[in-house]
Amino acid sequence: MKITDVKTYLMQVGPRPGLPGASPTGVAGEADFRGSRNWLFVKIETDEGVSGIGECSGWPRVVETAVLDYRTILIGEDPRDIDRLWHRLFVGSMGHGMLGTVGGGALTGIEMALWDIKGKVLGQPIWNLLGGRFRDKIQVYGHAKTPDRARELLDRGYKAVKVGFTGAVEFDKVAAVREAVGSGVDVMVDAHGPSWMTAQDAITVGRELEPLGLLFLEDPVAPENLDALQRVRDSVNIPLAAGERVSNIWGSRPYIERELVDVIQPDTGRAGGITQMRKIAAMAEAHYISVAPHSGSLGPVAEFAALHVMATIPNALMLERVEIDWPGRYQVVNPVLKAVDGYLPVPTAPGLGVELIEEEIGKYPSRRNVGEMPANDGRAYEQDTASECVYFQTRLRRQARLRLTPTEK
């Protein structure tokens, strides 16, 4: 069996309902790109008529170029030599420097498609080729910006919700969600930037969140600021989570070996592939760290891949899921995953167990991929500073902003 072609499918994805930029058609207009995304899918074809698909993240419009450049190496190779081909591609691009999540995204989609081919050839789901499964369903958690959305997720069977700061510091929002869901539901906080917090501000925020009994606090400081993460780790009595912005085992290594996190969060579209996800999970297992893959901006194919990985590892925690997404999500693949009582079933069909609907993808050509900065609302950035576009900021008005007190009416 030989690879005959590598194809890419890049599409524009509209904002999730309720986010700024959302429109009746679900596609963001040029005037407001906020909340829109790109999805990049890959298809690898062979001379025996078996094809496999994958998904790439990590700046999809740029990643597509990398995938097509890798194509020259892949043509004529046996797709069943998955790890050898991964290393050939990885080493082949080292002359361009360490490519981070762009290179990781390209490798991920390709490697995912190779696993899909192998599963189809052998008539087995990927999880069965990885040593079998621990579980036949995976718990998922959703996103809740308001108590009403949190209650809606609970009505759908969810047992865990995450509240995002996204640069802001909104203790009252987290407290309101915790009160709405009660003590029997897990609540998490994602505190990522922009703008990123300094270590001291992150410690202050973490200590104020401690009474809410969080399952974890995610990305309290910038991803490369590992010494700051260590300071937060030593000072805050909340489990920490991070790892979505790095690629492969080498990117995840310091988080795990230094035990900076309780939960590692590799992105299923840019971590390097299914094999890399398994290797990251094994490294984490040796340090008593759980795995909760990132999936906040990913499309439906990577979600299938995450389920195969999580079915096979002992330290799986939960999978992030955008339950209420842009309507086109449910039109570009077949079958469509549906959560039942807060769980997704592990696929049982050969390979990934999902196929692209190419004509639907073609209806949404990519226009742009670089996101807008957050609105200058005095939360994500200090008042009147959003145009500066700084990477991190010390929070001003600390007495008012870094304490767990309700917003004044």
PDB file of C-alpha atoms in Angstrom, residues 3 6-8 40-44 52-56 63-64 66-74 79 82 85-86 89 103-117 269 272-274:
ATOM      1  CA  ILE A   3       0.215   7.022  -0.379  1.00  0.00           C
ATOM      2  CA  VAL A   6      -2.609  14.406   0.426  1.00  0.00           C
ATOM      3  CA  LYS A   7      -5.524  16.862   0.266  1.00  0.00           C
ATOM      4  CA  THR A   8      -6.558  19.703   2.549  1.00  0.00           C
ATOM      5  CA  LEU A  40      -8.469  22.455   8.616  1.00  0.00           C
ATOM      6  CA  PHE A  41      -9.083  18.843   7.643  1.00  0.00           C
ATOM      7  CA  VAL A  42      -6.669  16.501   5.862  1.00  0.00           C
ATOM      8  CA  LYS A  43      -7.343  13.506   3.645  1.00  0.00           C
ATOM      9  CA  ILE A  44      -4.648  10.976   2.700  1.00  0.00           C
ATOM     10  CA  GLY A  52      -7.956   8.474   6.016  1.00  0.00           C
ATOM     11  CA  ILE A  53      -8.858  11.861   7.467  1.00  0.00           C
ATOM     12  CA  GLY A  54      -7.445  14.067  10.207  1.00  0.00           C
ATOM     13  CA  GLU A  55      -7.737  17.559  11.658  1.00  0.00           C
ATOM     14  CA  CYS A  56      -5.080  20.238  12.262  1.00  0.00           C
ATOM     15  CA  VAL A  63      -0.724  24.938   8.840  1.00  0.00           C
ATOM     16  CA  GLU A  64      -2.325  24.119   5.488  1.00  0.00           C
ATOM     17  CA  ALA A  66       2.937  23.058   5.984  1.00  0.00           C
ATOM     18  CA  VAL A  67       0.734  20.019   5.296  1.00  0.00           C
ATOM     19  CA  LEU A  68       1.035  20.508   1.537  1.00  0.00           C
ATOM     20  CA  ASP A  69       4.799  20.920   1.859  1.00  0.00           C
ATOM     21  CA  TYR A  70       4.989  17.625   3.792  1.00  0.00           C
ATOM     22  CA  ARG A  71       3.049  16.047   0.925  1.00  0.00           C
ATOM     23  CA  THR A  72       6.262  15.747  -1.118  1.00  0.00           C
ATOM     24  CA  ILE A  73       7.731  13.423   1.514  1.00  0.00           C
ATOM     25  CA  LEU A  74       4.592  11.334   1.970  1.00  0.00           C
ATOM     26  CA  PRO A  79       0.821   4.774   5.339  1.00  0.00           C
ATOM     27  CA  ILE A  82       2.920   5.741  11.254  1.00  0.00           C
ATOM     28  CA  LEU A  85       6.678   8.709   8.908  1.00  0.00           C
ATOM     29  CA  TRP A  86       6.005  11.088  11.809  1.00  0.00           C
ATOM     30  CA  LEU A  89       8.380  14.648   8.718  1.00  0.00           C
ATOM     31  CA  GLY A 103       4.439  22.200  12.893  1.00  0.00           C
ATOM     32  CA  GLY A 104       2.576  20.237  15.541  1.00  0.00           C
ATOM     33  CA  GLY A 105      -0.739  20.989  13.874  1.00  0.00           C
ATOM     34  CA  ALA A 106       0.484  19.777  10.489  1.00  0.00           C
ATOM     35  CA  LEU A 107       1.925  16.589  11.961  1.00  0.00           C
ATOM     36  CA  THR A 108      -1.238  15.993  13.966  1.00  0.00           C
ATOM     37  CA  GLY A 109      -3.655  15.996  11.044  1.00  0.00           C
ATOM     38  CA  ILE A 110      -1.376  13.808   8.936  1.00  0.00           C
ATOM     39  CA  GLU A 111      -0.711  11.296  11.710  1.00  0.00           C
ATOM     40  CA  MET A 112      -4.405  11.159  12.603  1.00  0.00           C
ATOM     41  CA  ALA A 113      -5.229  10.332   8.987  1.00  0.00           C
ATOM     42  CA  LEU A 114      -2.584   7.572   8.955  1.00  0.00           C
ATOM     43  CA  TRP A 115      -4.176   5.981  12.017  1.00  0.00           C
ATOM     44  CA  ASP A 116      -7.560   6.241  10.318  1.00  0.00           C
ATOM     45  CA  ILE A 117      -6.183   4.323   7.312  1.00  0.00           C
ATOM     46  CA  GLY A 269      -5.376  19.131  16.844  1.00  0.00           C
ATOM     47  CA  GLY A 272       1.524  16.183  17.404  1.00  0.00           C
ATOM     48  CA  GLY A 273      -0.907  13.356  16.811  1.00  0.00           C
ATOM     49  CA  ILE A 274      -2.534  10.370  18.472  1.00  0.00           C
TER      50      ILE A 274
END
